[in-house]
């Protein structure tokens, strides 16, 4: 028996007038998922707890059986792990933007003209930075204008504010300690130095001189945010005895898989948006599940969340239909325990995550099949699972896989 | 968006033969609440946890997001705060009865002839009491035969028993320490001295001499019970960033609002019973919600609970109909997130609180409206909220108000 948690990121929604007061999922044609719901058992799920608005990171950690209040300190560590930086517990990690600053450091473009190429050359330069002997600067580009920064050394803290001013026309924010500790003061000082030095090292960088010549905004400053201390995460296989893989589109989810010790399956052509190469996504999901290597697979497809953030009603609905199409193969597989869910709701009317519960279903042998006939937020609320929590899932799926130890005699 | 938790105290019930095996709520005509249920989302709620019989105090604390197992030490502190005693963390507070004792201190009337007037003069005398230099005696009358006592000083404890013998014909109970600590022994001794001294100070009090002359039982002794140490309560506004008011009939609920730092809206004519001045209650609820001063309002109407304690089947049903009438205005308001609930069940057949879950509904923009059409215990159990807990509510309401921070990214 293989266990699969299939996350359709941000799929949960609220009734939408333009869809006849249905949600995008209720309105979408989803014959494959409807069939599995008919043969499965459904319910609604509060990923963290009712009313709590989960991030994708805290939601996925919870679904994998980690307590986010314990292991989640910020997004940085997961982003860094997601681009294959070999982070270690205690490292202080940030996600960063390559941005454009003028001479007095006023930010004129937070995304540096949406730079796409040669950021590896810029990263190489930043990696030469010396701040002092106590701290090692590890820097790596991610996709587009994104990058990660890891500070390694003694006496560092993640109790500091962000440098990113969020809006153009401002200078970088002075990073401040969030408490009175020496560690927080020192780390804030290090990051402030990092920002200024990044400008000094990049303003005349060959890549930037060429960009300026081409009329493009230079990537001449780096703005860190999303700070977190890399947590100690017990590997998934050690916790559960299951060899696991993560098939995901985004660095954030890949980073969570990585920190949990899972094999990361990269999907060429995956963008995390509604125009992602869904055939490539499909192929890599099916190949991974069909392989003999894994007992457990975490799948994440991201487009419904992006459409939710963009308020794109029909884009969201249509993307859910695309995901349904790649579900047909899963329906035909035997010997799998499949749990389909969203990690959180991202209602198109709110354009951000909300605490609304998400509709879920199990498809597996031996279920107490209920009488819900279609996959939707309100149909699922009448299902045989009633209302569960995200932290229940790793127990329930292992129970259906028949690999959870008995508690007692 | 304003958040409102509207508590119909003790409304939950069980099927009653005299009502055709309906509950009082199921049997009541409640067109306004039925309409809101139709346009809202319903469910059942365990205020503390399934099977736990909540007090009104622990229930309300939970609904406001406080852990009653942490902040609730007894009823005294909330009663004292409710009559505007400026209690401070660490104070030991009691609710008290003015009672009638004969010369050997046998209690002949626990309610001192249901005394109604001039208890302020009696309180003034008690406030002169000196027990020793370590402890300050703060005493204040409440409504009728009720009062509060607060002991302030070093080395006090709430780990002691009650003085009230509960039944007439007995002497005051000797207060005993509940553990071996010096603090508990000392406090028990102080309270025992307080009871005896109260008789000495009151037996010839002018108010009592006049009562005796009029053939009324004198209020010549004070019996403390419901001891608790005043807890440190983080103000509601500090916790949630919401300016809050409490519109309640009883001192107990007002005291909870007070300790949570809420503005207390007093309702002239409110008695907490089924004959309360419902028009005055109505006016003060609507005025408070309509005012620009508050982001969050806690409402409590108490009559259904009183009728439940009295086993008054039809009184309870009719009072619920009265409450429904004042709900029409709320139905018409936009930009509110309204949560209607009971704090606990007080079945007329049990005449006390039970752990039966209570029926609840949300009315707000953007809800996943379910297909429940009327407000009742059993109808609500089929609603889209399924079964929630009281501690979820402060998260869910802030999520619907869109003011809760995201946990993660």
Short mmCIF file of N, CA and C in Angstrom, two decimals, chain A residues 129-209:
data_model
loop_
_atom_site.label_atom_id
_atom_site.label_comp_id
_atom_site.label_asym_id
_atom_site.label_seq_id
_atom_site.Cartn_x
_atom_site.Cartn_y
_atom_site.Cartn_z
N UNK A 129 31.21 37.82 -0.15
CA UNK A 129 31.11 38.88 0.87
C UNK A 129 31.66 38.41 2.22
N UNK A 130 32.47 39.31 2.83
CA UNK A 130 32.94 39.06 4.21
C UNK A 130 32.35 40.15 5.09
N UNK A 131 31.66 39.76 6.12
CA UNK A 131 31.13 40.76 7.06
C UNK A 131 32.01 40.80 8.31
N UNK A 132 32.18 39.67 8.97
CA UNK A 132 33.26 39.55 9.97
C UNK A 132 33.60 38.08 10.10
N UNK A 133 34.51 37.76 10.99
CA UNK A 133 35.02 36.39 11.05
C UNK A 133 34.03 35.41 11.65
N UNK A 134 33.02 35.95 12.30
CA UNK A 134 32.06 35.07 13.00
C UNK A 134 31.02 34.46 12.10
N UNK A 135 30.79 35.09 10.96
CA UNK A 135 29.60 34.70 10.21
C UNK A 135 29.93 34.42 8.75
N UNK A 136 29.39 33.29 8.29
CA UNK A 136 29.58 32.89 6.91
C UNK A 136 28.34 33.31 6.11
N UNK A 137 28.58 33.93 4.95
CA UNK A 137 27.47 34.36 4.09
C UNK A 137 27.31 33.36 2.95
N UNK A 138 26.15 32.71 2.91
CA UNK A 138 25.86 31.73 1.85
C UNK A 138 24.68 32.27 1.06
N UNK A 139 24.87 32.43 -0.22
CA UNK A 139 23.85 33.09 -1.02
C UNK A 139 23.59 32.27 -2.27
N UNK A 140 22.32 32.16 -2.68
CA UNK A 140 22.02 31.42 -3.91
C UNK A 140 20.79 31.98 -4.59
N UNK A 141 20.88 32.07 -5.90
CA UNK A 141 19.74 32.55 -6.68
C UNK A 141 18.65 31.48 -6.72
N UNK A 142 17.42 31.94 -6.84
CA UNK A 142 16.29 31.04 -7.05
C UNK A 142 15.74 31.38 -8.44
N UNK A 143 14.44 31.25 -8.66
CA UNK A 143 13.89 31.61 -9.98
C UNK A 143 13.70 33.12 -10.07
N UNK A 144 13.89 33.66 -11.30
CA UNK A 144 13.62 35.07 -11.55
C UNK A 144 14.42 35.98 -10.64
N UNK A 145 13.72 36.92 -10.02
CA UNK A 145 14.37 37.92 -9.18
C UNK A 145 14.55 37.42 -7.74
N UNK A 146 14.32 36.14 -7.53
CA UNK A 146 14.32 35.60 -6.17
C UNK A 146 15.65 34.94 -5.81
N UNK A 147 15.98 34.98 -4.55
CA UNK A 147 17.22 34.37 -4.08
C UNK A 147 17.07 34.03 -2.60
N UNK A 148 18.06 33.36 -2.06
CA UNK A 148 18.05 33.07 -0.63
C UNK A 148 19.40 33.44 -0.03
N UNK A 149 19.35 33.84 1.23
CA UNK A 149 20.55 34.16 2.00
C UNK A 149 20.55 33.30 3.25
N UNK A 150 21.70 32.71 3.54
CA UNK A 150 21.84 31.95 4.77
C UNK A 150 23.05 32.51 5.53
N UNK A 151 22.84 32.84 6.78
CA UNK A 151 23.93 33.28 7.65
C UNK A 151 24.25 32.14 8.60
N UNK A 152 25.54 31.77 8.65
CA UNK A 152 25.93 30.64 9.50
C UNK A 152 27.00 31.10 10.48
N UNK A 153 26.84 30.76 11.74
CA UNK A 153 27.86 31.12 12.72
C UNK A 153 27.29 31.09 14.12
N UNK A 154 28.14 31.37 15.08
CA UNK A 154 27.71 31.41 16.48
C UNK A 154 27.02 32.74 16.78
N UNK A 155 26.13 32.72 17.74
CA UNK A 155 25.61 33.99 18.27
C UNK A 155 24.65 34.70 17.34
N UNK A 156 23.95 33.95 16.47
CA UNK A 156 22.97 34.58 15.58
C UNK A 156 21.55 34.33 16.09
N UNK A 157 20.60 35.15 15.65
CA UNK A 157 19.21 35.02 16.08
C UNK A 157 18.29 35.35 14.92
N UNK A 158 17.08 34.75 14.92
CA UNK A 158 16.09 35.11 13.90
C UNK A 158 15.09 36.14 14.43
N UNK A 159 15.35 36.68 15.60
CA UNK A 159 14.42 37.64 16.19
C UNK A 159 14.73 39.05 15.71
N UNK A 160 14.58 39.26 14.40
CA UNK A 160 14.87 40.55 13.78
C UNK A 160 13.80 40.86 12.73
N UNK A 161 13.73 42.13 12.35
CA UNK A 161 12.74 42.55 11.35
C UNK A 161 13.29 42.39 9.93
N UNK A 162 12.43 42.69 8.94
CA UNK A 162 12.79 42.56 7.51
C UNK A 162 13.52 43.81 7.00
N UNK A 163 14.26 43.64 5.91
CA UNK A 163 14.92 44.78 5.24
C UNK A 163 14.08 45.30 4.08
N UNK A 164 13.23 44.45 3.54
CA UNK A 164 12.46 44.80 2.34
C UNK A 164 11.41 45.87 2.68
N UNK A 165 11.48 47.04 2.02
CA UNK A 165 10.49 48.09 2.34
C UNK A 165 9.13 47.83 1.70
N UNK A 166 9.00 46.81 0.91
CA UNK A 166 7.73 46.37 0.30
C UNK A 166 7.22 47.29 -0.81
N UNK A 167 7.49 48.60 -0.70
CA UNK A 167 7.01 49.52 -1.74
C UNK A 167 8.18 50.31 -2.31
N UNK A 168 8.15 50.50 -3.60
CA UNK A 168 9.22 51.27 -4.24
C UNK A 168 9.17 52.74 -3.80
N UNK A 169 10.31 53.42 -3.95
CA UNK A 169 10.38 54.82 -3.52
C UNK A 169 10.90 54.96 -2.10
N UNK A 170 11.10 53.82 -1.43
CA UNK A 170 11.64 53.84 -0.06
C UNK A 170 13.05 53.26 -0.05
N UNK A 171 13.79 53.62 0.98
CA UNK A 171 15.09 52.98 1.18
C UNK A 171 14.86 51.63 1.88
N UNK A 172 15.86 50.75 1.84
CA UNK A 172 15.71 49.50 2.60
C UNK A 172 15.41 49.83 4.06
N UNK A 173 14.54 49.02 4.66
CA UNK A 173 14.26 49.23 6.08
C UNK A 173 15.48 48.85 6.91
N UNK A 174 15.76 49.66 7.92
CA UNK A 174 16.83 49.28 8.84
C UNK A 174 16.34 48.08 9.65
N UNK A 175 17.06 46.99 9.58
CA UNK A 175 16.68 45.78 10.31
C UNK A 175 16.90 46.02 11.80
N UNK A 176 15.88 45.64 12.58
CA UNK A 176 15.96 45.90 14.03
C UNK A 176 15.81 44.61 14.82
N UNK A 177 16.46 44.56 15.99
CA UNK A 177 16.28 43.37 16.84
C UNK A 177 14.87 43.39 17.43
N UNK A 178 14.28 42.19 17.59
CA UNK A 178 12.93 42.09 18.17
C UNK A 178 13.00 41.86 19.68
N UNK A 179 14.19 41.64 20.20
CA UNK A 179 14.33 41.56 21.66
C UNK A 179 15.68 42.16 22.06
N UNK A 180 15.96 42.12 23.34
CA UNK A 180 17.15 42.81 23.85
C UNK A 180 18.42 41.96 23.80
N UNK A 181 18.32 40.76 23.22
CA UNK A 181 19.47 39.87 23.29
C UNK A 181 20.62 40.39 22.42
N UNK A 182 21.82 40.03 22.83
CA UNK A 182 23.02 40.37 22.08
C UNK A 182 22.93 39.74 20.68
N UNK A 183 22.40 38.52 20.61
CA UNK A 183 22.32 37.79 19.34
C UNK A 183 21.44 38.53 18.34
N UNK A 184 20.29 39.03 18.80
CA UNK A 184 19.38 39.72 17.88
C UNK A 184 20.01 41.02 17.40
N UNK A 185 20.65 41.74 18.34
CA UNK A 185 21.29 43.02 17.95
C UNK A 185 22.40 42.77 16.93
N UNK A 186 23.19 41.74 17.19
CA UNK A 186 24.31 41.43 16.30
C UNK A 186 23.80 41.03 14.91
N UNK A 187 22.76 40.17 14.88
CA UNK A 187 22.27 39.69 13.59
C UNK A 187 21.64 40.83 12.79
N UNK A 188 20.91 41.71 13.47
CA UNK A 188 20.33 42.87 12.78
C UNK A 188 21.45 43.70 12.15
N UNK A 189 22.52 43.88 12.90
CA UNK A 189 23.66 44.66 12.40
C UNK A 189 24.28 43.97 11.18
N UNK A 190 24.42 42.65 11.24
CA UNK A 190 24.99 41.90 10.12
C UNK A 190 24.13 42.08 8.86
N UNK A 191 22.82 41.99 9.03
CA UNK A 191 21.95 42.09 7.85
C UNK A 191 21.98 43.51 7.28
N UNK A 192 22.00 44.49 8.16
CA UNK A 192 22.11 45.88 7.66
C UNK A 192 23.40 46.08 6.86
N UNK A 193 24.49 45.51 7.37
CA UNK A 193 25.75 45.59 6.62
C UNK A 193 25.63 44.84 5.29
N UNK A 194 24.96 43.69 5.33
CA UNK A 194 24.80 42.88 4.11
C UNK A 194 24.12 43.69 3.01
N UNK A 195 23.07 44.40 3.38
CA UNK A 195 22.30 45.15 2.37
C UNK A 195 23.18 46.22 1.72
N UNK A 196 23.88 46.99 2.55
CA UNK A 196 24.73 48.07 2.01
C UNK A 196 25.86 47.49 1.17
N UNK A 197 26.49 46.43 1.68
CA UNK A 197 27.59 45.82 0.94
C UNK A 197 27.11 45.20 -0.38
N UNK A 198 25.87 44.69 -0.37
CA UNK A 198 25.38 44.09 -1.62
C UNK A 198 25.35 45.16 -2.72
N UNK A 199 24.94 46.37 -2.34
CA UNK A 199 24.93 47.46 -3.32
C UNK A 199 26.34 47.79 -3.79
N UNK A 200 27.27 47.89 -2.83
CA UNK A 200 28.66 48.22 -3.19
C UNK A 200 29.26 47.18 -4.13
N UNK A 201 28.92 45.91 -3.88
CA UNK A 201 29.52 44.83 -4.68
C UNK A 201 28.84 44.67 -6.03
N UNK A 202 27.59 45.13 -6.14
CA UNK A 202 26.83 44.84 -7.36
C UNK A 202 26.67 46.04 -8.29
N UNK A 203 26.90 47.26 -7.78
CA UNK A 203 26.54 48.42 -8.61
C UNK A 203 27.33 48.45 -9.92
N UNK A 204 28.55 47.98 -9.87
CA UNK A 204 29.35 47.98 -11.10
C UNK A 204 29.61 46.57 -11.61
N UNK A 205 28.78 45.64 -11.23
CA UNK A 205 28.95 44.24 -11.65
C UNK A 205 28.74 44.14 -13.16
N UNK A 206 29.58 43.35 -13.82
CA UNK A 206 29.47 43.25 -15.29
C UNK A 206 28.04 42.95 -15.78
N UNK A 207 27.34 42.07 -15.07
CA UNK A 207 25.96 41.75 -15.50
C UNK A 207 25.11 43.01 -15.46
N UNK A 208 25.31 43.82 -14.41
CA UNK A 208 24.49 45.03 -14.27
C UNK A 208 24.88 46.11 -15.28
N UNK A 209 26.19 46.23 -15.54
CA UNK A 209 26.61 47.22 -16.53
C UNK A 209 25.98 46.89 -17.88
#
